XYZ file of C-alpha atoms in Angstrom:
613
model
C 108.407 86.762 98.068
C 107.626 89.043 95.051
C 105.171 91.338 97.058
C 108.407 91.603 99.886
C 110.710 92.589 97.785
C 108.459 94.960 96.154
C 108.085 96.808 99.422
C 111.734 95.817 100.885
C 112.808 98.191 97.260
C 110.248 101.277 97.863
C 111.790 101.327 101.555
C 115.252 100.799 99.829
C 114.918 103.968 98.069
C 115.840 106.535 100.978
C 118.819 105.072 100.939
C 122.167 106.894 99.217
C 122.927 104.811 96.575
C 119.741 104.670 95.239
C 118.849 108.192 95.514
C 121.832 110.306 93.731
C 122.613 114.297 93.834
C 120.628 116.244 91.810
C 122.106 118.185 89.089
C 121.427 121.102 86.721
C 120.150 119.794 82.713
C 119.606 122.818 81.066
C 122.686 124.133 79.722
C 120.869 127.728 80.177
C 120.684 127.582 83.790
C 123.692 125.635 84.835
C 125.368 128.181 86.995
C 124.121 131.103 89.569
C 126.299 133.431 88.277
C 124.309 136.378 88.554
C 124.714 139.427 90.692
C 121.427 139.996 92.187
C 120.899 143.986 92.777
C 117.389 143.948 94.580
C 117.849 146.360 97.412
C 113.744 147.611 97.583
C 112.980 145.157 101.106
C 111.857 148.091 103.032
C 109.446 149.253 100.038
C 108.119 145.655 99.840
C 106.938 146.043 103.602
C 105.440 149.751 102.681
C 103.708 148.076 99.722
C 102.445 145.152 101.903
C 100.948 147.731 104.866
C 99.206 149.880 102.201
C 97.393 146.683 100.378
C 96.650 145.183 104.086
C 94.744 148.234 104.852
C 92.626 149.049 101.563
C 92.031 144.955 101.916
C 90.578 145.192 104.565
C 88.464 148.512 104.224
C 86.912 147.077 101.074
C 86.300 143.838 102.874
C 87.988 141.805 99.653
C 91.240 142.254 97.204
C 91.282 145.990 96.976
C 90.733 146.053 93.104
C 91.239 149.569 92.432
C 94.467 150.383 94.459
C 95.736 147.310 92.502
C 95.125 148.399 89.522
C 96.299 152.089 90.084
C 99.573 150.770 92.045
C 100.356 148.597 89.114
C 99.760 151.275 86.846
C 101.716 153.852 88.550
C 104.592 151.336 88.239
C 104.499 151.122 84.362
C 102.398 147.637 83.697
C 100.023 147.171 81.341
C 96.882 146.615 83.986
C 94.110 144.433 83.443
C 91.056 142.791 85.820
C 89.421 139.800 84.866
C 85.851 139.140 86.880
C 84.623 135.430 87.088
C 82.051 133.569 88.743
C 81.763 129.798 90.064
C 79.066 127.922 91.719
C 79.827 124.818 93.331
C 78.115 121.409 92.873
C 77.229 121.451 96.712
C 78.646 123.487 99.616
C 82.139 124.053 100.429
C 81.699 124.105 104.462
C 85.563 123.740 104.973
C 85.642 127.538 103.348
C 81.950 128.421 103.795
C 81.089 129.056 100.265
C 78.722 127.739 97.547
C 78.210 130.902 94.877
C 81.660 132.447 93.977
C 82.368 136.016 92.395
C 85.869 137.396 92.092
C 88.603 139.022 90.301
C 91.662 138.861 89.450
C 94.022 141.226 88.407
C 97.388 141.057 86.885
C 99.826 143.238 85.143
C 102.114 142.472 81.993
C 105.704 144.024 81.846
C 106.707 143.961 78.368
C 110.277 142.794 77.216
C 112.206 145.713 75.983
C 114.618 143.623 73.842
C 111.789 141.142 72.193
C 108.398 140.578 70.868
C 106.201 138.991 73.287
C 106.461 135.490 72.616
C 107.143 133.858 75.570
C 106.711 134.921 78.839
C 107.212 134.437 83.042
C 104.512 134.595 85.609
C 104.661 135.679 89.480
C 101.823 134.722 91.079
C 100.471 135.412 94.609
C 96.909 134.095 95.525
C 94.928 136.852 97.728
C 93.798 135.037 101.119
C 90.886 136.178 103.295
C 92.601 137.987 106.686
C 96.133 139.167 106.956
C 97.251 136.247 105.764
C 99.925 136.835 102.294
C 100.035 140.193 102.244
C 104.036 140.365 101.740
C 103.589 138.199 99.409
C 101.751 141.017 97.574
C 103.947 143.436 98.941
C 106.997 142.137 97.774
C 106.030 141.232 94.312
C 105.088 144.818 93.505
C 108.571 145.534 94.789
C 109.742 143.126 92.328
C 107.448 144.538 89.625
C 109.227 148.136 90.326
C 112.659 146.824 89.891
C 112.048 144.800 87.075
C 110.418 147.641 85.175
C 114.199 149.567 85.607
C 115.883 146.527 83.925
C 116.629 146.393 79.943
C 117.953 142.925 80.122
C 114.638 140.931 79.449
C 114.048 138.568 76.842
C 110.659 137.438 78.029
C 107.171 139.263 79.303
C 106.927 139.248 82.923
C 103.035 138.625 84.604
C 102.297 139.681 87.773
C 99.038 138.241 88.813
C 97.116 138.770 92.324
C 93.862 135.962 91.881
C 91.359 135.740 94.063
C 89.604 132.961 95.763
C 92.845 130.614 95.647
C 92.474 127.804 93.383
C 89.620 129.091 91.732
C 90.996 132.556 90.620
C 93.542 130.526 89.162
C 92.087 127.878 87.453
C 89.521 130.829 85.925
C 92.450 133.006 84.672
C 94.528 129.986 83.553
C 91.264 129.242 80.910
C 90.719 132.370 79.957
C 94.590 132.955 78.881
C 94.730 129.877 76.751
C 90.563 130.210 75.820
C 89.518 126.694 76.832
C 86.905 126.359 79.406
C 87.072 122.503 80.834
C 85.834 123.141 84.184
C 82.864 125.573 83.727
C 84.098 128.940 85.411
C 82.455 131.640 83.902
C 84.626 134.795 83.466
C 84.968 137.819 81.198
C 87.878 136.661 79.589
C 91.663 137.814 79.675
C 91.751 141.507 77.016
C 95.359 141.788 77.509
C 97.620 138.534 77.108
C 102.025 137.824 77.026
C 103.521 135.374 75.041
C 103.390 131.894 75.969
C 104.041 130.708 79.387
C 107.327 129.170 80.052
C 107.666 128.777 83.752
C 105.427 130.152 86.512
C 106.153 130.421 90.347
C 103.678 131.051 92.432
C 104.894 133.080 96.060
C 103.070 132.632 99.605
C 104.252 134.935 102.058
C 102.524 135.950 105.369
C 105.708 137.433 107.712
C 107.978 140.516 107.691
C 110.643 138.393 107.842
C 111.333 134.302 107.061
C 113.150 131.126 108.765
C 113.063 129.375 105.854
C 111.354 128.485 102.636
C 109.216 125.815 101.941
C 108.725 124.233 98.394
C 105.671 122.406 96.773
C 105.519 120.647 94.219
C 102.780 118.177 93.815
C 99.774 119.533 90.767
C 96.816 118.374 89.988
C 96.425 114.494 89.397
C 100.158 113.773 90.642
C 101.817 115.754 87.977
C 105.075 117.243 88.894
C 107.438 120.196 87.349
C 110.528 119.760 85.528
C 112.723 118.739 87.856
C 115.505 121.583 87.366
C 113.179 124.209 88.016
C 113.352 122.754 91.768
C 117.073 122.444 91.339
C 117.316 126.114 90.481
C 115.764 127.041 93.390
C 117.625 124.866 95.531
C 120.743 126.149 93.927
C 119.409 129.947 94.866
C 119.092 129.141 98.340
C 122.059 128.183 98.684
C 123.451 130.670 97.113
C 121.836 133.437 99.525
C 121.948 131.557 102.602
C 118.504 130.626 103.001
C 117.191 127.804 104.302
C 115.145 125.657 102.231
C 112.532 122.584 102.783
C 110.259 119.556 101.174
C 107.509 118.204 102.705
C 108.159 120.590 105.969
C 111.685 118.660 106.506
C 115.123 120.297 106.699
C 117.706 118.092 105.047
C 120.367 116.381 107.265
C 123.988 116.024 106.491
C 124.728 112.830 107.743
C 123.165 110.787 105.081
C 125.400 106.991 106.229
C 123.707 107.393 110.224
C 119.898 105.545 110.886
C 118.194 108.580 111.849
C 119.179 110.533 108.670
C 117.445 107.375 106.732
C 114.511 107.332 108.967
C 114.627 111.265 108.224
C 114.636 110.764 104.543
C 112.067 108.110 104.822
C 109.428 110.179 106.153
C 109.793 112.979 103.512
C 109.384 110.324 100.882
C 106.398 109.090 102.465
C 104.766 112.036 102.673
C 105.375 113.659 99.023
C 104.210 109.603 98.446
C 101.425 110.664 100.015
C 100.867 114.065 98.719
C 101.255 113.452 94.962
C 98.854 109.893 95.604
C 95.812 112.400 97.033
C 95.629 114.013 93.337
C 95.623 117.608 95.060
C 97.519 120.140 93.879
C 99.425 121.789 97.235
C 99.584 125.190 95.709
C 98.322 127.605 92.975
C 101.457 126.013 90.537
C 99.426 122.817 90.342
C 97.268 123.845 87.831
C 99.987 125.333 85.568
C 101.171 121.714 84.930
C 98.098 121.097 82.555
C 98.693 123.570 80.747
C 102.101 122.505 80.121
C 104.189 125.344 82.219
C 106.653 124.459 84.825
C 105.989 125.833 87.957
C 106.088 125.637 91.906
C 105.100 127.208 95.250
C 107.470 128.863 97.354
C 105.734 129.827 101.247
C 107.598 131.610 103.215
C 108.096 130.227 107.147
C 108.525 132.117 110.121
C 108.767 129.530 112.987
C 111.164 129.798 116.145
C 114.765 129.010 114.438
C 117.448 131.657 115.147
C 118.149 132.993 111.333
C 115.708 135.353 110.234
C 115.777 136.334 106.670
C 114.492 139.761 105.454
C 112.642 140.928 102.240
C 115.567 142.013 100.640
C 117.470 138.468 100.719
C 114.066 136.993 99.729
C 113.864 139.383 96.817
C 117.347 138.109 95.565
C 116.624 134.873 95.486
C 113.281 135.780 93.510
C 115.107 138.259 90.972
C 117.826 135.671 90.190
C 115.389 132.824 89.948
C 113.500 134.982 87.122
C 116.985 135.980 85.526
C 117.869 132.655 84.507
C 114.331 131.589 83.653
C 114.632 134.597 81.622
C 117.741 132.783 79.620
C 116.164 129.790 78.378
C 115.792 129.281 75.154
C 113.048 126.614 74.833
C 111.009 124.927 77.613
C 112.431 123.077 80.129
C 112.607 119.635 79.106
C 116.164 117.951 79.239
C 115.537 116.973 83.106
C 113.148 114.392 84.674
C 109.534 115.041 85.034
C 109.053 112.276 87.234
C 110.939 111.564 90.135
C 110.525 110.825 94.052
C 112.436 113.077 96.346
C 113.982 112.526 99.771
C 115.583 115.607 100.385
C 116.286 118.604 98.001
C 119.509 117.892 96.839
C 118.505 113.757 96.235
C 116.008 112.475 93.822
C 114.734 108.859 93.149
C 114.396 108.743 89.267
C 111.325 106.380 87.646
C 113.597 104.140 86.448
C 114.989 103.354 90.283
C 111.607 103.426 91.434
C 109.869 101.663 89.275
C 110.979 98.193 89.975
C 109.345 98.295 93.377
C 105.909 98.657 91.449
C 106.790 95.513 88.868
C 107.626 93.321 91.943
C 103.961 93.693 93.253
C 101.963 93.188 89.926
C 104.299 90.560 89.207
C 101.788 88.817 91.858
C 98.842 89.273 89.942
C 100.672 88.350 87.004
C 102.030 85.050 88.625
C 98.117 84.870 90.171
C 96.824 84.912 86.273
C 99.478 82.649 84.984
C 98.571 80.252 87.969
C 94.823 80.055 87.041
C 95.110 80.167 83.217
C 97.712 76.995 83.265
C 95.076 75.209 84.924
C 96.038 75.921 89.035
C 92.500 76.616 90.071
C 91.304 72.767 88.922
C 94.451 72.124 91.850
C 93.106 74.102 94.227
C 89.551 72.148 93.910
C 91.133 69.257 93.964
C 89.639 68.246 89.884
C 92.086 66.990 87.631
C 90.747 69.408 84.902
C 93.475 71.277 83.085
C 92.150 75.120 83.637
C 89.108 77.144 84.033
C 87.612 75.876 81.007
C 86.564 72.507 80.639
C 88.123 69.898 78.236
C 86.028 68.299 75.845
C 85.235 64.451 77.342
C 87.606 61.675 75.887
C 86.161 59.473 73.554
C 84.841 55.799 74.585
C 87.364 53.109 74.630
C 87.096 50.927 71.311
C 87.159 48.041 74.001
C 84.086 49.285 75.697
C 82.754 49.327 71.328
C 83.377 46.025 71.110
C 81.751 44.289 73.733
C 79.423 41.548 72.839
C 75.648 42.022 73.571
C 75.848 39.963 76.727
C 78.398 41.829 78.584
C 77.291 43.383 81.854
C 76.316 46.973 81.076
C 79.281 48.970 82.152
C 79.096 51.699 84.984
C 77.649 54.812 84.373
C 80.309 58.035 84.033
C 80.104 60.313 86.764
C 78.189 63.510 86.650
C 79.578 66.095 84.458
C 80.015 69.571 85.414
C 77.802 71.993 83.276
C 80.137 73.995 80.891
C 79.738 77.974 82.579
C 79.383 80.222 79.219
C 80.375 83.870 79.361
C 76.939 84.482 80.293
C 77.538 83.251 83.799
C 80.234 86.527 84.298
C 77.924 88.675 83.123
C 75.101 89.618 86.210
C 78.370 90.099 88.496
C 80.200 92.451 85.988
C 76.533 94.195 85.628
C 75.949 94.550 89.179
C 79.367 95.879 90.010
C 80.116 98.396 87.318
C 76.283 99.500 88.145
C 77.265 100.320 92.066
C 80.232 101.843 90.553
C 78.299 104.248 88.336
C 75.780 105.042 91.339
C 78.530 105.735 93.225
C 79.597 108.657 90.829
C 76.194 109.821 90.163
C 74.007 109.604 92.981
C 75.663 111.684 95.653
C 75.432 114.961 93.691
C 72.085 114.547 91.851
C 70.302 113.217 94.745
C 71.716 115.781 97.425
C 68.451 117.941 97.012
C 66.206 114.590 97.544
C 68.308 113.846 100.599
C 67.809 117.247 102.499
C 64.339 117.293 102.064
C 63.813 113.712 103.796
C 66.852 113.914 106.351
C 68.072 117.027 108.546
C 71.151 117.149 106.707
C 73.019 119.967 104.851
C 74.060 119.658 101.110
C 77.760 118.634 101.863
C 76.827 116.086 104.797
C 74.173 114.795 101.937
C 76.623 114.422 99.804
C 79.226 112.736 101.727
C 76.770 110.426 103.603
C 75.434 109.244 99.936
C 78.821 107.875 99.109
C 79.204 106.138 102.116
C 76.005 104.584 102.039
C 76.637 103.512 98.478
C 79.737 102.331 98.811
C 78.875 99.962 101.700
C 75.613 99.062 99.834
C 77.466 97.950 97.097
C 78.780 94.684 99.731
C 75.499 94.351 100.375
C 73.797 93.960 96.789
C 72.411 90.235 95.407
C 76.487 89.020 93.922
C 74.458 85.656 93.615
C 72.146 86.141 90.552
C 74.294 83.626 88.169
C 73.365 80.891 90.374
C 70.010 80.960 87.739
C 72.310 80.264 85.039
C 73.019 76.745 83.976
C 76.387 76.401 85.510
C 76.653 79.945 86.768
C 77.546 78.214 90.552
C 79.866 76.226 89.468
C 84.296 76.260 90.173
C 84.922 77.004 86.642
C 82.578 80.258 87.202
C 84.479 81.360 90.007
C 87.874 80.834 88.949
C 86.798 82.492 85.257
C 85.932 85.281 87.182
C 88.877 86.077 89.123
C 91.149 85.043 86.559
C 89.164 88.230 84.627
C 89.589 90.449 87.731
C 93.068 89.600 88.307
C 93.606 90.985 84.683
C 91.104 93.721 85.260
C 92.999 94.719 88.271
C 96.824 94.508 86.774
C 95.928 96.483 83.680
C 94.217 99.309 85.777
C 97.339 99.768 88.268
C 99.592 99.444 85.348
C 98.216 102.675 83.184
C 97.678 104.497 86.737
C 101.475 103.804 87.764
C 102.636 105.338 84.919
C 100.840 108.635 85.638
C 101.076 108.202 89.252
C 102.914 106.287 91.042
C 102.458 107.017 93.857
C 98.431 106.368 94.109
C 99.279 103.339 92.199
C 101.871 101.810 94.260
C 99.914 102.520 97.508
C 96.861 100.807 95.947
C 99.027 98.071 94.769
C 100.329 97.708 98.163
C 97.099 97.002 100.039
C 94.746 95.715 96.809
C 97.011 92.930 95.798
C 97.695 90.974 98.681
C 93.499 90.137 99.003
C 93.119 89.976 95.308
C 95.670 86.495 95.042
C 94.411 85.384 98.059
C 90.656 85.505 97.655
C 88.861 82.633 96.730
C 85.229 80.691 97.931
C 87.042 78.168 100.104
C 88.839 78.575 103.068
C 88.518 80.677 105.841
C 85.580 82.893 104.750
C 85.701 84.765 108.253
C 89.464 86.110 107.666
C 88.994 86.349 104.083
C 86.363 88.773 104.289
C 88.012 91.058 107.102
C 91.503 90.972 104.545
C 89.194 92.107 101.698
C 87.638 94.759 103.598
C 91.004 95.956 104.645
C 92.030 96.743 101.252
C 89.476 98.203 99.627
C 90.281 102.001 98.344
C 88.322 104.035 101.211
C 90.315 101.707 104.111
C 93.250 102.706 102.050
C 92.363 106.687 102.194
C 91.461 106.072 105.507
C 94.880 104.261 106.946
C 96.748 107.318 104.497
C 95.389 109.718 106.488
C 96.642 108.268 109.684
C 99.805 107.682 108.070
C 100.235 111.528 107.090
C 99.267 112.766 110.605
C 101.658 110.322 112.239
C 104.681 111.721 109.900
C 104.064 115.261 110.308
C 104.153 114.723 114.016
C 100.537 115.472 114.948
C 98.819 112.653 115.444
C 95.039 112.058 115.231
C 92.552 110.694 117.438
C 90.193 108.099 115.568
C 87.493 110.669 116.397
C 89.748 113.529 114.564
C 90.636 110.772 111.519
C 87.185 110.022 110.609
C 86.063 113.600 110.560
C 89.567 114.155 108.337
C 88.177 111.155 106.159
C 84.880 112.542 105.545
C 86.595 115.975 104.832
C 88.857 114.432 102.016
C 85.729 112.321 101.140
C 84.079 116.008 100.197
C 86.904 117.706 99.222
C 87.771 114.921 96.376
C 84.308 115.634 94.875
C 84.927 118.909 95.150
C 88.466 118.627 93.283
C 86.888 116.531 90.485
C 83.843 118.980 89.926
C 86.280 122.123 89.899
C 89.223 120.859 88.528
C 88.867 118.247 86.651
C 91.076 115.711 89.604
C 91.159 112.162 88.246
C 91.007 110.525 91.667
C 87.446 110.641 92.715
C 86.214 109.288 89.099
C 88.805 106.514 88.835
C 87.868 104.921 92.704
C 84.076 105.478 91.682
C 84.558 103.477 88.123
C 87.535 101.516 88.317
C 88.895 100.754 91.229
C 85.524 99.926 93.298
C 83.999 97.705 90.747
C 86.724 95.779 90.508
C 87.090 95.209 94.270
C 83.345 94.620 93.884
C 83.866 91.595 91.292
C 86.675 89.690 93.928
C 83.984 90.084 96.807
C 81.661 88.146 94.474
C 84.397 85.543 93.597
C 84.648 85.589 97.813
C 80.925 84.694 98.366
C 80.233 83.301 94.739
C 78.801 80.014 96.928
């Protein structure tokens, strides 16, 4: 009942009354009063045709022109080089050794020193692709320059190679280097970062804007910097959307729930995969709110020119440009339906309690003495109680008494020792599994004809389905180790190993916990030596983390209205198999090392309690 009403809530929470209208925190930023004066859409679209064309006669981000454009335009120019090379191959982008640069310009506030500051972003892609984004923020570099209103610096960056660029400029700004880029360094820097948006554009003209918010590890932005850019929108008429979904109006009808539904689900999704969707998500570590706008041009009737586009942009920065301290008085964590409705942690939360509350009933069961019950012992818990003494009867019997029965067998006491070759065994596949696939990808080229990355992902698989596979029976040696007090000892300490691992990880995301939660808990009560070993084994399998990644991926394709073949979903699962490694390696993404270390060992440790006989 507890597990169905945890998931009866999470569905609940698409509904209106549990999923309010957002509103504006920040006192600084409570109204859109401001008359927006951009009117430089058709120099945006010069700016965007001159930068396609050097782009693509110097084969790369046209360094130079940047520089000199920026220049021309009054910034305070700099170029940062940087280099990168990957643990194994990137085939999905075709890259291994990485050199770029990344230039940005600083427009000082005329009205302050520089101690805080704004950042427009725009990542340079390979092809046509986001030039207007480029475009239009030297546009918006132009008419900033003109204004004398600014309290705060204003950075216009361009970084190469995505992700990368970012991550390497990001370190070099506040001097830390976590995830090994080597660059040059950052000569000119603003004041500290407040908010940061990052701008994908690829079209002359837009249908409607789309919105990202998911960073690195599940972390999200303050939530009114979303809500100011919802409130901008509206403001100019454009249309705005989460997840790829237009809100609907008629929030009381079935198919506007359904509607809602699937954009939870899939920012459920999104935040659970650790990956930040955009160049904002690695501003979040650093502490600075920020998001990714992308521009869509798809086949709706509205278009939207530069110039509106611009607006929003320029109004956006004018109230960021108000605040007087970071953006804190709203929620940093938060579900969202639609735009204008948010599921707050304390609404959401509840949904996650009612499924450990399982493992906690599970653990109370056991500890009380349940599992002597189930084997049908009248002992009073997992331990054994010390024997009662003799009868003073049985003392006091003369010499020539018939010699009384001997007392049945008793069961060897299991010591701690017994838990010990399982908990070995398990966290050892678990390390393996974190180890192996990168250090031995060299080994595994030279014996199989196999690239780096296919090394790579094939190790993990093989590992991870070794680890079913390894001797889970060495306590038997033990005196006592085979015993029903060593099995129920055991999963009483995996139950507890599992419920304290999906407790911390809800709190920093809940999404990956709840979904983990979901499928984990169910075969974690029910496991046990007896029974049906056949149906136990295939409900074990079933919910173990890479079935999980695997049935997610399904999931995502089936909500986005593309569905996959299972031909097309395994070669998407060994895709986020690599790119997870890839994440960790670069950018320091919890997910891969918290599967590899926590979450497979202790899946590990209720397959032993499964086949501990």
């Amino acid at each position: 009942l507890s597990y169905v009403a945890g998931l009866g809530w999470f569905l609940a929470l698409a509904f209106q009354p549990l999923a309010p209208r957002t509103y504006m925190s920040e006192n600084a930023m409570g109204s859109t009063m401001v008359e927006e004066q951009f009117l430089f859409g058709e120099r945006a679209l010069s700016y965007a045709r001159e930068f396609a064309g050097h782009k693509k006669k110097a084969g790369g981000m046209p360094v130079a022109w940047l520089e000199k454009t920026m220049w021309n335009l009054g910034l305070e120019v700099h170029r940062q080089p940087f280099s990168r090379t990957l643990p194994f191959p990137d085939e999905t982008r075709e890259r291994y050794m990485v050199k770029g640069t990344n230039v940005y310009g600083i427009l000082r506030a005329p009205r302050a020193a520089s101690t805080e500051s704004l950042v427009l972003s725009v990542p340079c892609s390979e092809g046509p692709h986001n030039n207007q984004a480029v475009g239009l923020m030297l546009a918006l570099a132009s008419y900033f320059r003109g204004q004398i209103y600014w309290a705060k610096d204003i950075i216009f960056l361009v970084n190469e190679h995505d992700l990368l660029g970012m991550e390497a400029w990001l370190e070099a700004y506040h001097d830390v280097n976590v995830t090994e880029v080597r660059s040059s360094g950052t000569l000119g820097r603003a004041g500290a970062i407040q908010a940061a948006i990052s701008l994908e554009l690829s079209s002359d003209v837009v249908t409607s804007f789309d919105v990202a918010v998911e960073g690195l590890n599940g972390q999200l932005p303050n939530l009114d910097l979303l809500n100011l850019f919802h409130a901008f929108c509206q403001k100019n008429g454009l249309l705005c959307t989460i997840q790829g979904k237009l809100q609907r109006s008629d929030w009381d009808s079935l198919p506007a729930y359904a509607h809602s539904l699937q954009t939870l689900l899939l920012m459920v999704l999104a935040q659970a995969s650790g990956r930040p969707r955009g160049d904002h998500g690695l501003f979040l570590r650093y502490r600075i709110e920020a998001v990714t706008l992308r521009g869509i041009n798809s086949f709706r009737q509205y278009k939207y020119d530069m110039t509106t586009v611009g607006k929003t942009l320029e109004g956006m920065f004018r109230k960021l440009n108000n605040l007087l301290e970071r953006l804190h008085q709203s929620y940093f964590f938060y579900l969202l339906p639609s735009l204008s409705r948010f599921v707050s942690i304390g609404v959401y939360m509840p949904a996650f309690g009612f499924l450990i509350l399982v493992l906690v009933l599970k653990i109370s069961f056991w500890a009380a003495g349940g599992g002597a019950r189930v084997r049908g012992a009248g002992r009073s818990g997992p331990f054994p109680s010390p024997s009662p003494a003799p009868s003073p009867s049985l003392r006091t019997l003369p010499p020539s008494s018939p010699p009384s029965p001997p007392p049945p067998p008793q069961e060897s006491r299991p010591g701690l020792l017994a838990l010990v070759p399982p908990l070995l065994i398990c966290h050892a596949a678990g390390l393996a599994l974190y180890f192996l696939p990168v250090l031995g990808q060299r080994v595994a080229t030279q014996h199989f004809p196999v690239s780096e990355s296919e090394a790579v992902v094939l190790t993990v698989i093989a590992i991870y389905v070794a680890g079913m596979a390894l001797p889970h029976n060495t306590h038997r040696v033990l005196a006592g180790g085979g015993s029903d007090r060593g099995w129920m000892t055991l999963k009483l300490l995996a139950l507890l190993y599992l419920a304290v691992q999906l407790g911390c990880l809800a709190l920093l995301n809940f999404s990956l916990g709840f979904l983990l939660a979901a499928t984990m808990v169910p075969a974690a009560a029910a496991v046990q030596p007896a029974g049906p070993k056949a149906l136990l084994s295939a409900l074990l399998v079933l919910s173990t983390p890479a079935v999980t990644l695997l049935l997610g991926i399904f999931l995502q394709r089936e909500l986005v209205e593309a569905p996959a073949s299972a031909a097309e979903g395994w070669q998407l699962f060994l895709a986020a198999v690599a790119e997870g490694l890839l994440q960790h390696h670069l950018y320091g993404s919890l997910l891969f090392p918290f599967l590899a270390l926590c979450a497979y060992p202790c899946w590990l440790l209720l397959w032993n309690v499964l086949f501990w006989k």
